[in-house]
Coordinates of C-alpha atoms in Angstrom, one line a residue:
X1329 CA -63.3 73.0 50.3
X1330 CA -61.6 73.1 53.8
X1331 CA -60.6 76.6 55.0
X1332 CA -57.0 77.3 54.0
X1333 CA -56.4 79.2 57.2
X1334 CA -57.0 76.0 59.2
X1335 CA -54.8 74.0 56.8
X1336 CA -51.8 76.3 57.0
X1337 CA -52.1 77.4 60.6
X1338 CA -49.7 76.6 63.4
X1339 CA -52.1 73.9 64.7
X1340 CA -53.6 73.0 61.3
X1341 CA -53.5 69.9 59.1
X1342 CA -50.0 70.5 57.7
X1343 CA -48.5 71.2 61.1
X1344 CA -50.1 68.1 62.6
X1345 CA -48.9 65.8 59.8
X1346 CA -45.6 67.1 58.5
X1347 CA -42.5 67.2 60.7
X1348 CA -40.8 70.6 61.0
X1349 CA -43.7 72.4 59.3
X1350 CA -43.7 76.1 60.1
X1351 CA -46.6 78.4 59.1
X1352 CA -45.7 81.3 56.8
X1353 CA -48.0 84.2 55.9
X1354 CA -46.6 84.3 52.4
X1355 CA -47.4 80.7 51.8
X1356 CA -51.0 81.1 53.0
X1357 CA -51.5 84.2 50.8
X1358 CA -50.1 82.4 47.8
X1359 CA -52.4 79.4 48.3
X1360 CA -55.4 81.8 48.6
X1361 CA -54.4 83.5 45.3
X1362 CA -54.0 80.2 43.5
X1363 CA -57.3 78.9 44.8
X1364 CA -59.1 82.0 43.5
X1365 CA -57.3 81.6 40.1
X1366 CA -58.5 77.9 39.8
X1367 CA -62.0 78.8 40.8
X1368 CA -62.3 81.6 38.3
X1369 CA -60.3 79.9 35.5
X1370 CA -57.9 82.8 35.3
X1371 CA -54.1 83.3 34.6
X1372 CA -51.8 84.0 37.5
X1373 CA -48.0 84.8 37.2
X1374 CA -46.4 84.6 40.7
X1375 CA -43.0 85.0 42.1
X1376 CA -42.3 83.5 45.5
X1377 CA -38.9 84.1 47.2
X1378 CA -36.8 81.3 48.6
X1379 CA -38.3 79.8 51.8
X1380 CA -41.9 80.8 50.9
X1381 CA -42.9 77.1 50.6
X1382 CA -44.4 77.6 47.1
X1383 CA -44.6 73.8 46.5
X1384 CA -47.2 73.3 49.3
X1385 CA -48.8 76.7 48.4
X1386 CA -49.8 75.3 44.9
X1387 CA -50.2 71.7 45.9
X1388 CA -53.0 72.3 48.5
X1389 CA -55.3 74.2 46.1
X1390 CA -54.5 71.7 43.3
X1391 CA -55.4 68.7 45.4
X1392 CA -58.5 70.4 46.8
X1393 CA -59.8 71.7 43.5
X1394 CA -61.6 68.5 42.5
X1395 CA -60.6 68.9 38.8
X1396 CA -57.9 67.4 36.7
X1397 CA -54.5 69.2 37.2
X1398 CA -51.4 69.1 35.0
X1399 CA -48.3 70.0 37.1
X1400 CA -45.3 70.8 34.9
X1401 CA -41.8 71.1 36.3
X1402 CA -38.4 72.3 35.0
X1403 CA -36.5 69.0 35.4
X1404 CA -37.1 65.2 35.7
X1405 CA -35.4 65.4 39.1
X1406 CA -38.1 67.8 40.4
X1407 CA -40.8 65.6 38.7
X1408 CA -39.6 62.6 40.6
X1409 CA -39.5 64.6 43.9
X1410 CA -43.1 65.8 43.5
X1411 CA -44.4 62.4 42.5
X1412 CA -42.5 60.3 45.0
X1413 CA -42.4 62.7 48.0
X1414 CA -44.2 66.0 48.0
X1415 CA -47.6 65.0 46.6
X1416 CA -47.9 61.7 48.7
X1417 CA -47.0 63.8 51.8
X1418 CA -49.6 66.4 51.0
X1419 CA -52.3 63.8 50.1
X1420 CA -51.8 62.0 53.4
X1421 CA -51.9 65.3 55.4
X1422 CA -55.1 66.4 53.7
X1423 CA -56.6 62.9 53.7
X1424 CA -57.8 63.3 50.1
X1425 CA -58.1 60.2 47.9
X1426 CA -56.7 61.9 44.7
X1427 CA -54.9 59.7 42.1
X1428 CA -51.6 60.8 40.7
X1429 CA -49.5 59.8 37.6
X1430 CA -46.0 60.5 36.5
X1431 CA -45.6 61.0 32.7
X1432 CA -42.2 61.5 31.0
X1433 CA -41.1 61.6 27.4
X1434 CA -40.9 58.3 25.6
X1435 CA -37.0 58.2 25.7
X1436 CA -37.4 57.6 29.5
X1437 CA -39.1 54.2 29.0
X1438 CA -37.7 50.9 27.8
X1439 CA -39.2 49.8 24.5
X1440 CA -39.8 46.1 24.3
X1441 CA -39.5 46.1 20.5
X1442 CA -36.1 47.8 20.3
X1443 CA -34.8 45.9 23.3
X1444 CA -35.7 42.6 21.5
X1445 CA -34.1 43.8 18.3
X1446 CA -31.0 44.8 20.1
X1447 CA -30.7 41.5 22.0
X1448 CA -31.2 39.5 18.7
X1449 CA -28.9 41.6 16.5
X1450 CA -25.6 40.4 15.3
X1451 CA -24.8 43.8 13.7
X1452 CA -24.7 46.1 16.7
X1453 CA -21.2 46.5 18.1
X1454 CA -20.8 48.0 21.5
X1455 CA -17.9 50.2 22.5
X1456 CA -17.0 48.0 25.6
X1457 CA -18.1 45.1 27.7
X1458 CA -19.8 47.4 30.2
X1459 CA -22.5 48.2 27.6
X1460 CA -23.2 44.5 27.2
X1461 CA -23.5 44.2 31.0
X1462 CA -25.9 47.1 31.0
X1463 CA -28.0 45.5 28.3
X1464 CA -28.4 42.3 30.4
X1465 CA -29.4 44.5 33.4
X1466 CA -32.0 46.3 31.3
X1467 CA -33.4 43.0 30.0
X1468 CA -34.0 41.7 33.5
X1469 CA -35.4 45.1 34.7
X1470 CA -37.9 45.2 31.7
X1471 CA -39.2 41.8 32.7
X1472 CA -39.9 42.8 36.3
X1473 CA -40.7 46.5 36.3
X1474 CA -44.3 47.7 36.2
X1475 CA -43.5 51.1 34.6
X1476 CA -40.2 50.6 32.6
X1477 CA -38.9 54.0 33.7
X1478 CA -35.1 54.0 33.2
X1479 CA -34.7 56.2 36.4
X1480 CA -35.7 53.0 38.4
X1481 CA -32.5 51.2 37.2
X1482 CA -29.7 52.9 39.2
X1483 CA -27.1 50.5 38.0
X1484 CA -27.2 51.8 34.4
X1485 CA -26.1 55.5 34.1
X1486 CA -28.7 57.8 32.6
X1487 CA -26.2 58.8 29.9
X1488 CA -25.0 55.3 29.0
X1489 CA -24.9 54.7 25.2
X1490 CA -27.0 51.6 25.5
X1491 CA -30.2 53.5 26.2
X1492 CA -30.5 54.7 22.6
X1493 CA -30.8 51.1 21.5
X1494 CA -33.5 50.1 23.9
X1495 CA -35.8 53.1 23.9
X1496 CA -37.9 54.6 21.2
X1497 CA -38.2 58.0 19.6
X1498 CA -41.3 59.6 18.1
X1499 CA -39.8 58.8 14.7
X1500 CA -39.0 55.1 15.2
X1501 CA -42.0 54.1 17.3
X1502 CA -44.3 51.7 15.4
X1503 CA -47.3 52.7 17.4
X1504 CA -50.3 50.3 17.3
X1505 CA -48.5 48.2 14.6
X1506 CA -45.9 47.2 17.2
X1507 CA -46.0 43.5 18.2
X1508 CA -45.5 44.6 21.8
X1509 CA -48.1 47.4 21.8
X1510 CA -50.2 45.8 24.6
X1511 CA -47.2 45.7 26.9
X1512 CA -45.8 49.1 25.9
X1513 CA -44.5 51.0 28.9
X1514 CA -45.2 54.4 27.2
X1515 CA -48.8 53.5 26.5
X1516 CA -49.3 52.2 30.1
X1517 CA -47.9 55.5 31.4
X1518 CA -50.4 57.4 29.2
X1519 CA -53.3 55.3 30.3
X1520 CA -52.5 56.0 34.0
X1521 CA -52.2 59.7 33.1
X1522 CA -55.7 59.7 31.4
X1523 CA -57.3 58.3 34.5
X1524 CA -55.4 60.3 37.2
X1525 CA -56.5 63.5 39.0
X1526 CA -53.0 65.0 39.1
X1527 CA -50.5 64.4 36.2
X1528 CA -46.9 65.4 36.8
X1529 CA -45.0 66.2 33.6
X1530 CA -42.0 68.3 32.7
X1531 CA -41.9 71.4 30.5
X1532 CA -40.3 69.6 27.5
X1533 CA -43.1 67.0 27.5
X1534 CA -45.8 69.6 27.9
X1535 CA -44.6 71.6 24.9
X1536 CA -44.0 68.5 22.8
X1537 CA -47.7 67.7 23.4
X1538 CA -48.8 71.3 22.4
X1539 CA -47.0 70.8 19.1
X1540 CA -48.4 67.3 18.6
X1541 CA -51.9 68.7 19.0
X1542 CA -51.1 71.5 16.5
X1543 CA -50.0 68.9 14.0
X1544 CA -53.4 67.0 14.4
X1545 CA -51.8 63.9 16.0
X1546 CA -53.2 62.2 19.0
X1547 CA -53.1 64.1 22.3
X1548 CA -50.3 63.1 24.6
X1549 CA -51.7 64.7 27.7
X1550 CA -55.4 64.5 28.8
X1551 CA -57.6 67.5 28.9
X1552 CA -57.5 69.3 32.2
X1553 CA -59.0 72.1 34.3
X1554 CA -55.8 73.6 35.6
X1555 CA -52.2 73.8 34.5
X1556 CA -49.5 74.8 37.0
X1557 CA -45.9 75.5 35.8
X1558 CA -43.3 75.3 38.5
X1559 CA -39.8 76.8 37.6
X1560 CA -41.8 78.9 35.1
X1561 CA -38.7 81.0 34.3
X1562 CA -37.5 78.2 32.0
X1563 CA -40.6 78.3 29.8
X1564 CA -39.5 80.9 27.2
X1565 CA -36.4 78.9 26.3
X1566 CA -38.3 75.5 26.2
X1567 CA -41.2 77.0 24.3
X1568 CA -38.9 78.5 21.7
X1569 CA -37.3 75.0 21.2
X1570 CA -40.7 73.3 20.5
X1571 CA -42.4 76.1 18.6
X1572 CA -39.5 75.9 16.1
X1573 CA -38.0 72.9 14.3
X1574 CA -34.7 71.1 14.5
X1575 CA -33.0 68.3 12.8
X1576 CA -29.6 66.9 13.7
X1577 CA -27.0 64.8 12.0
X1578 CA -27.3 62.4 14.9
X1579 CA -31.0 61.8 14.0
X1580 CA -29.8 61.0 10.4
X1581 CA -27.2 58.7 11.7
X1582 CA -29.8 56.8 13.8
X1583 CA -32.0 56.6 10.6
X1584 CA -29.0 55.1 8.7
X1585 CA -28.4 52.6 11.5
X1586 CA -32.0 51.6 11.8
X1587 CA -32.3 51.3 8.0
X1588 CA -29.3 49.0 7.8
X1589 CA -30.7 46.9 10.7
X1590 CA -34.1 46.5 9.0
X1591 CA -32.6 45.9 5.6
X1592 CA -30.3 43.1 6.8
X1593 CA -33.4 41.4 8.2
X1594 CA -36.0 42.1 5.4
X1595 CA -34.2 43.4 2.3
X1596 CA -30.7 41.8 2.3
X1597 CA -31.0 41.2 -1.5
X1598 CA -31.4 44.9 -2.3
X1599 CA -27.8 46.2 -2.5
X1600 CA -28.7 49.8 -3.6
X1601 CA -30.2 50.5 -0.2
X1602 CA -26.9 49.7 1.6
X1603 CA -25.0 51.9 -0.9
X1604 CA -27.5 54.8 -0.2
X1605 CA -27.2 54.6 3.6
X1606 CA -23.4 54.5 3.2
X1607 CA -23.5 57.7 1.1
X1608 CA -25.8 59.5 3.6
X1609 CA -23.5 58.4 6.4
X1610 CA -20.4 59.8 4.5
X1611 CA -22.2 63.1 3.8
X1612 CA -23.1 63.5 7.5
X1613 CA -19.4 63.0 8.5
X1614 CA -18.2 65.4 5.8
X1615 CA -20.7 68.1 6.9
X1616 CA -19.6 67.7 10.5
X1617 CA -16.0 68.3 9.4
X1618 CA -16.7 71.6 7.6
X1619 CA -17.1 73.4 11.0
X1620 CA -14.0 73.0 13.2
X1621 CA -15.4 74.7 16.3
X1622 CA -17.5 72.5 18.5
X1623 CA -20.1 73.4 21.2
X1624 CA -20.9 76.7 19.4
X1625 CA -24.0 78.3 17.9
X1626 CA -24.0 80.4 14.7
X1627 CA -26.5 81.9 12.3
X1628 CA -27.2 80.2 8.9
X1629 CA -25.3 83.1 7.2
X1630 CA -22.2 82.5 9.5
X1631 CA -22.3 78.8 8.8
X1632 CA -22.5 79.4 5.1
X1633 CA -19.2 81.3 5.3
X1634 CA -17.3 78.1 6.3
X1635 CA -15.7 76.5 3.2
X1636 CA -17.7 73.6 1.9
X1637 CA -20.6 73.9 4.3
X1638 CA -23.3 74.9 1.8
X1639 CA -22.1 72.5 -0.8
X1640 CA -21.9 69.5 1.6
X1641 CA -25.4 70.4 3.0
X1642 CA -26.7 70.3 -0.5
X1643 CA -25.0 66.9 -1.1
X1644 CA -26.5 65.5 2.1
X1645 CA -29.9 66.7 1.0
X1646 CA -29.5 64.9 -2.4
X1647 CA -28.3 61.7 -0.8
X1648 CA -31.3 61.8 1.5
X1649 CA -33.6 62.2 -1.5
X1650 CA -32.1 59.1 -3.1
X1651 CA -32.4 57.1 0.2
X1652 CA -36.0 58.2 0.6
X1653 CA -36.8 57.1 -2.9
X1654 CA -35.2 53.6 -2.4
X1655 CA -36.9 53.2 1.0
X1656 CA -40.3 53.9 -0.7
X1657 CA -39.7 50.9 -3.1
X1658 CA -38.9 48.6 -0.1
X1659 CA -41.4 49.9 2.4
X1660 CA -43.9 47.1 1.7
X1661 CA -41.5 44.5 3.0
X1662 CA -41.9 45.3 6.6
X1663 CA -43.3 47.8 9.1
X1664 CA -39.8 48.7 10.2
X1665 CA -38.8 49.7 6.6
X1666 CA -42.0 51.6 6.1
X1667 CA -41.2 53.5 9.3
X1668 CA -37.7 54.3 8.1
X1669 CA -39.2 55.6 4.8
X1670 CA -41.5 58.0 6.7
X1671 CA -38.7 59.2 8.9
X1672 CA -36.4 59.8 5.9
X1673 CA -39.2 61.9 4.4
X1674 CA -39.6 63.9 7.6
X1675 CA -35.9 64.6 8.0
X1676 CA -35.5 65.6 4.4
X1677 CA -38.4 68.0 4.7
X1678 CA -36.9 69.6 7.8
X1679 CA -33.5 70.2 6.1
X1680 CA -35.2 71.7 3.1
X1681 CA -37.4 74.0 5.3
X1682 CA -34.3 75.1 7.2
X1683 CA -32.6 76.2 4.0
X1684 CA -35.8 77.9 2.6
X1685 CA -36.6 79.8 5.8
X1686 CA -33.1 81.2 6.2
X1687 CA -34.2 84.5 4.6
X1688 CA -37.4 84.7 6.7
X1689 CA -38.1 87.6 9.1
X1690 CA -40.3 85.5 11.3
X1691 CA -37.8 82.7 12.0
X1692 CA -34.2 82.5 13.0
X1693 CA -32.2 79.8 11.2
X1694 CA -29.1 78.7 13.0
X1695 CA -26.6 75.9 13.5
X1696 CA -25.3 74.3 16.7
X1697 CA -22.3 72.1 16.8
X1698 CA -21.5 69.3 19.3
X1699 CA -18.5 67.0 19.6
X1700 CA -20.3 64.2 17.6
X1701 CA -23.1 66.0 15.7
X1702 CA -24.4 69.2 14.1
X1703 CA -28.0 70.5 14.4
X1704 CA -30.0 72.7 12.1
X1705 CA -32.5 74.9 14.1
X1706 CA -35.4 77.1 13.1
X1707 CA -36.6 79.2 16.0
X1708 CA -39.5 81.7 15.9
X1709 CA -38.5 85.3 16.6
X1710 CA -41.4 85.5 19.1
X1711 CA -43.4 82.7 20.9
X1712 CA -46.0 85.1 22.4
X1713 CA -48.6 84.7 19.7
X1714 CA -48.2 80.9 19.4
X1715 CA -48.4 80.4 23.2
X1716 CA -51.3 82.8 23.7
X1717 CA -53.3 80.6 21.3
X1718 CA -52.9 77.7 23.7
X1719 CA -54.2 79.8 26.5
X1720 CA -57.4 80.7 24.5
X1721 CA -57.9 77.1 23.3
X1722 CA -60.2 76.1 26.2
X1723 CA -61.3 77.5 29.6
X1724 CA -59.0 76.5 32.3
X1725 CA -56.7 78.0 35.0
X1726 CA -53.1 78.7 34.2
X1727 CA -50.6 79.3 37.1
X1728 CA -46.9 80.3 36.5
X1729 CA -44.6 80.3 39.5
X1730 CA -40.9 80.6 40.2
X1731 CA -38.5 82.4 42.6
X1732 CA -37.3 84.5 39.6
X1733 CA -39.8 86.0 37.1
X1734 CA -39.8 89.7 37.8
X1735 CA -37.5 92.7 37.6
X1736 CA -38.0 94.8 40.7
X1737 CA -41.4 93.1 41.1
X1738 CA -42.4 94.1 37.5
X1739 CA -43.5 91.1 35.4
X1740 CA -43.9 92.9 32.1
X1741 CA -40.8 91.4 30.5
X1742 CA -41.9 87.8 31.3
X1743 CA -45.6 88.4 30.4
X1744 CA -44.6 90.0 27.1
X1745 CA -42.4 87.1 26.1
X1746 CA -45.0 84.5 26.9
X1747 CA -48.0 86.4 25.5
X1748 CA -49.7 86.7 28.9
X1749 CA -51.5 90.0 28.3
X1750 CA -54.5 89.0 30.5
X1751 CA -52.5 87.6 33.5
X1752 CA -52.8 88.7 37.1
X1753 CA -49.5 89.0 38.9
X1754 CA -48.4 88.6 42.5
X1755 CA -45.1 88.7 44.4
X1756 CA -44.2 87.3 47.8
X1757 CA -40.8 88.1 49.3
X1758 CA -38.8 85.5 51.1
X1759 CA -39.5 85.1 54.8
X1760 CA -35.7 85.0 55.5
X1761 CA -34.0 87.8 57.3
X1762 CA -31.6 88.8 54.4
X1763 CA -30.1 91.9 56.0
X1764 CA -28.9 89.8 58.9
X1765 CA -28.2 86.5 57.1
X1766 CA -26.4 87.7 53.9
X1767 CA -23.9 90.2 52.7
X1768 CA -23.6 91.4 49.0
X1769 CA -19.9 92.1 48.2
X1770 CA -18.7 93.8 45.0
X1771 CA -14.8 94.2 45.1
X1772 CA -13.6 97.7 44.5
X1773 CA -10.4 97.1 42.4
X1774 CA -11.6 94.9 39.6
X1775 CA -11.3 96.2 35.9
X1776 CA -14.1 96.1 33.4
X1777 CA -14.9 92.4 32.4
X1778 CA -14.0 93.1 28.8
X1779 CA -10.4 94.0 29.6
X1780 CA -7.5 91.4 29.2
X1781 CA -6.6 89.4 32.2
X1782 CA -10.0 90.0 33.9
X1783 CA -10.3 86.4 35.0
X1784 CA -6.8 86.5 36.6
X1785 CA -8.0 89.6 38.6
X1786 CA -11.1 87.8 39.6
X1787 CA -9.1 84.8 41.0
X1788 CA -6.9 87.2 43.0
X1789 CA -10.0 89.0 44.4
X1790 CA -11.7 85.8 45.5
X1791 CA -8.7 84.1 47.2
X1792 CA -8.8 86.0 50.5
X1793 CA -12.6 85.5 50.7
X1794 CA -12.3 81.8 50.1
X1795 CA -9.7 81.6 52.8
X1796 CA -11.9 83.5 55.2
X1797 CA -14.9 81.2 54.5
X1798 CA -12.6 78.2 54.8
X1799 CA -13.7 76.9 51.4
X1800 CA -17.4 76.2 51.5
X1801 CA -17.9 78.1 48.3
X1802 CA -19.7 77.9 44.9
X1803 CA -18.0 79.8 42.0
X1804 CA -20.7 80.2 39.4
X1805 CA -19.3 81.1 36.0
X1806 CA -21.1 82.6 33.0
X1807 CA -19.4 80.3 30.4
X1808 CA -17.7 77.0 30.2
X1809 CA -14.5 78.7 29.1
X1810 CA -14.4 81.0 32.1
X1811 CA -15.2 78.0 34.3
X1812 CA -12.2 76.0 33.0
X1813 CA -9.8 79.0 33.3
X1814 CA -10.9 79.9 36.9
X1815 CA -10.5 76.3 37.9
X1816 CA -7.0 76.1 36.5
X1817 CA -5.9 79.4 38.1
X1818 CA -7.4 78.4 41.5
X1819 CA -5.7 75.0 41.3
X1820 CA -2.3 76.8 40.8
X1821 CA -3.1 79.3 43.6
X1822 CA -4.1 76.6 46.1
X1823 CA -0.8 74.8 45.4
X1824 CA 1.3 77.9 45.7
X1825 CA -0.4 79.0 49.0
X1826 CA -0.7 75.4 50.3
X1827 CA -4.4 75.7 50.7
X1828 CA -6.0 72.3 51.3
X1829 CA -9.6 73.1 50.3
X1830 CA -10.9 70.3 47.9
X1831 CA -11.5 71.8 44.5
X1832 CA -14.4 70.3 42.5
X1833 CA -15.2 71.0 38.9
X1834 CA -18.5 70.6 37.0
X1835 CA -18.2 67.6 34.6
X1836 CA -15.9 65.6 36.8
X1837 CA -18.9 63.6 37.9
X1838 CA -22.7 63.8 37.7
X1839 CA -24.2 66.9 39.2
X1840 CA -25.8 64.9 42.1
X1841 CA -22.6 63.1 42.8
X1842 CA -20.6 66.4 42.9
X1843 CA -23.2 67.9 45.3
X1844 CA -23.1 64.9 47.6
X1845 CA -19.3 65.2 47.6
X1846 CA -19.5 68.9 48.3
X1847 CA -21.9 68.5 51.2
X1848 CA -19.9 65.6 52.8
X1849 CA -16.5 67.3 52.5
X1850 CA -17.7 70.4 54.4
X1851 CA -14.9 72.7 53.1
X1852 CA -14.9 72.3 49.4
X1853 CA -14.9 74.9 46.6
X1854 CA -17.0 73.9 43.6
X1855 CA -16.5 75.6 40.2
X1856 CA -19.5 75.3 37.9
X1857 CA -21.3 76.9 35.0
X1858 CA -25.0 76.9 34.0
X1859 CA -25.9 73.5 35.6
X1860 CA -25.2 74.9 39.1
X1861 CA -27.0 78.3 38.7
X1862 CA -30.4 76.8 39.6
X1863 CA -32.1 73.7 41.1
X1864 CA -29.3 73.3 43.7
X1865 CA -30.2 73.2 47.4
X1866 CA -27.3 73.1 49.9
X1867 CA -28.4 74.1 53.4
X1868 CA -26.2 74.6 56.4
X1869 CA -22.5 75.1 56.9
X1870 CA -21.2 73.4 53.8
X1871 CA -22.0 76.6 51.7
X1872 CA -21.3 80.1 53.1
X1873 CA -20.0 81.8 50.0
X1874 CA -21.4 82.1 46.4
X1875 CA -19.1 83.9 43.9
X1876 CA -20.4 85.0 40.5
X1877 CA -17.6 85.8 38.0
X1878 CA -19.6 88.4 36.0
X1879 CA -23.1 89.6 35.3
X1880 CA -24.8 86.9 33.2
X1881 CA -25.6 88.8 30.0
X1882 CA -26.1 86.4 27.1
X1883 CA -23.4 86.6 24.4
X1884 CA -24.5 89.0 21.7
X1885 CA -22.9 86.5 19.2
X1886 CA -25.7 84.0 20.0
X1887 CA -27.8 83.9 16.8
X1888 CA -31.2 83.8 18.5
X1889 CA -30.4 86.7 20.8
X1890 CA -28.8 88.7 18.0
X1891 CA -31.9 88.3 15.7
X1892 CA -34.3 89.3 18.6
X1893 CA -32.2 92.3 19.4
X1894 CA -32.3 93.3 15.7
X1895 CA -36.1 92.9 15.6
X1896 CA -36.6 95.1 18.6
X1897 CA -34.2 97.7 17.2
X1898 CA -36.1 97.7 13.9
X1899 CA -39.3 98.4 15.8
X1900 CA -37.7 101.5 17.5
X1901 CA -37.4 99.8 20.9
X1902 CA -34.6 99.6 23.4
X1903 CA -33.4 96.0 23.1
X1904 CA -31.0 96.3 26.0
X1905 CA -33.5 97.6 28.5
X1906 CA -36.5 95.5 27.3
X1907 CA -34.8 92.2 26.7
X1908 CA -31.1 91.8 27.5
X1909 CA -31.1 93.4 31.0
X1910 CA -34.3 91.7 32.3
X1911 CA -32.9 88.3 31.1
X1912 CA -29.6 88.9 32.9
X1913 CA -31.4 90.0 36.1
X1914 CA -33.6 86.9 36.2
X1915 CA -30.5 84.7 35.6
X1916 CA -28.5 86.5 38.3
X1917 CA -31.4 86.0 40.8
X1918 CA -31.2 82.3 40.1
X1919 CA -27.5 82.2 40.9
X1920 CA -27.9 84.4 44.0
X1921 CA -30.6 82.1 45.2
X1922 CA -28.1 79.3 45.9
X1923 CA -26.8 81.1 49.0
X1924 CA -29.5 81.3 51.6
X1925 CA -31.7 78.2 51.6
X1926 CA -32.8 78.1 55.3
X1927 CA -33.5 80.6 58.1
X1928 CA -30.3 79.5 59.8
X1929 CA -28.1 79.9 56.8
X1930 CA -25.6 82.8 56.7
X1931 CA -23.2 83.8 53.9
X1932 CA -21.7 86.2 51.4
X1933 CA -22.7 86.7 47.8
X1934 CA -19.7 88.1 45.9
X1935 CA -20.4 89.5 42.4
X1936 CA -17.1 90.2 40.7
X1937 CA -18.4 92.7 38.2
X1938 CA -17.8 96.5 38.7
X1939 CA -20.7 97.3 36.3
X1940 CA -23.1 96.5 39.2
X1941 CA -21.8 99.8 40.7
X1942 CA -20.4 101.8 37.7
X1943 CA -23.2 101.5 35.2
X1944 CA -26.6 103.3 35.4
X1945 CA -28.4 100.0 35.1
X1946 CA -26.5 98.5 38.0
X1947 CA -28.9 99.9 40.6
X1948 CA -31.8 98.1 38.8
X1949 CA -29.9 94.9 39.1
X1950 CA -29.1 94.9 42.8
X1951 CA -32.5 96.3 43.7
X1952 CA -34.0 93.1 42.1
X1953 CA -31.9 90.9 44.4
X1954 CA -33.0 90.0 48.0
X1955 CA -32.4 92.9 50.5
X1956 CA -28.9 92.0 51.6
X1957 CA -26.6 94.4 53.3
X1958 CA -24.1 95.7 50.7
X1959 CA -20.4 96.4 50.9
X1960 CA -17.3 97.0 48.8
X1961 CA -15.0 96.7 51.8
X1962 CA -13.0 93.4 52.0
X1963 CA -12.4 93.8 55.8
X1964 CA -16.1 93.9 56.4
X1965 CA -16.5 90.7 54.4
X1966 CA -13.8 89.0 56.4
X1967 CA -15.4 90.0 59.7
X1968 CA -18.8 88.8 58.5
X1969 CA -17.3 85.4 57.6
X1970 CA -15.3 85.2 60.8
X1971 CA -18.6 85.6 62.7
X1972 CA -20.1 82.6 60.8

């Protein structure tokens, strides 16, 4: 293996082949630690501050290792960036002939079978002509694309309704019985992954595969020597999702739709089947109506207090039993009907299990409501034991990296959640000059966040700072409700004071479109919630101010959080210090990380929450942030911004 010092040095391979490359001591040390971890097949948990260059720090050892590497990222956007830009750049610089493959979940690939069914169906009614236009574009793309990845078709939005008709799910895929099996884009992507040296996946796909292996089904991802998780702070949430179970009314509605489509083709003479799908469809709608609040999460006990919820859930279960029985009698007629029968069985079993496990002390049973559907969820109280089994399954290196994993450089919270008792840890600070580049400002006159009119006070406090920064601000909110309220209050304040800063709101357009607009305008104020706390990179003068409305403690009403707090309390432990506070600190570090993205950036981080100063735990929070100069003096903030 080439010497890492010569690769990362000022006159080394990277400097000679990558424009604007600058050597960093932290990057070299991180690459050395990862190389050692790969060679010794150990576990490494590492935090690398913004500007460390952690992507190159893990890619160099990965490409030089000579073994098979699975690289898992937090988002499909980062997946595409690694596959299309970062890995090819590094491969060319190192002159190593490694093969790479990109693998996504099946919903990202066009399905020839479902596309053909949709094109030939007389029974699918689209909401508008645009969907029909999209269908024609997808048909042409499927005929010319070598990979069938929907991200390659820019003219059809990722959230367009048509995609659900032309892609497959794990439930409705016909597998090797499909007439288009030999041309299947999903199977082709898997074949490429099996033969590649580096496979780029995302966390959702990785954990879906872990669960498929546990169920004894075929492996989705090939065996490998090394697993590297980038954006590893997202893993506890994703793992909880996949180590549990969920079933949504949306899945049931898709089953009803697919059953009707198959029955019209293969069992038109069997009227009871159509009656049964209609009855299931009605029960789904009735259940959705029992809970008025949308976009909310609640425990099974809270859901049961809504009038009619338990009764209608039982009716839905009974109607699904009947549909399953009728599908069994018709399954011999076609592969499609047999598939619907198997799916109906699986959905029925999940609803039954949800009800049966609602009294369990090992699982949390809860409900989440959306505008068009309702989801039953079963989440394990702890994922540590399940995940640690994966670590012990075979000898390989495991690397977890992110800019935000520790609390004051202590990784015990993260390691405990993930079951990483044997892990080595390492931390590299950002090479940026934070004391000179950034100022942390906590206003002195704000009330406690739980008092009435707190949000109005926040808006009054941020107005002079926004004026001084001449817009160029992110306002990161801890909830969608706060986001909407702050946006409305700012809109009124801007009109009253005749401020002409463009005001952007999360949800008005896609995240990437809003970011492009923000960068191009140069003086905008963007109000966002969770989507803008991480994975956002705005360098230069367009962003000089990041405002956080309050410390990001998760709502104690959340059923999963509530159950985990109760468990820790039962064990005689301090749930706030062990669980709630570390989670809030890691989230806050993500939001704060939006401000300084380059060594030339300068700006103010304004945290509008007096608890950062007034509470004993406040010191632990700000000591976990980058070492910015701190102030409570508005005049000092205005002078700092005037200098910028």
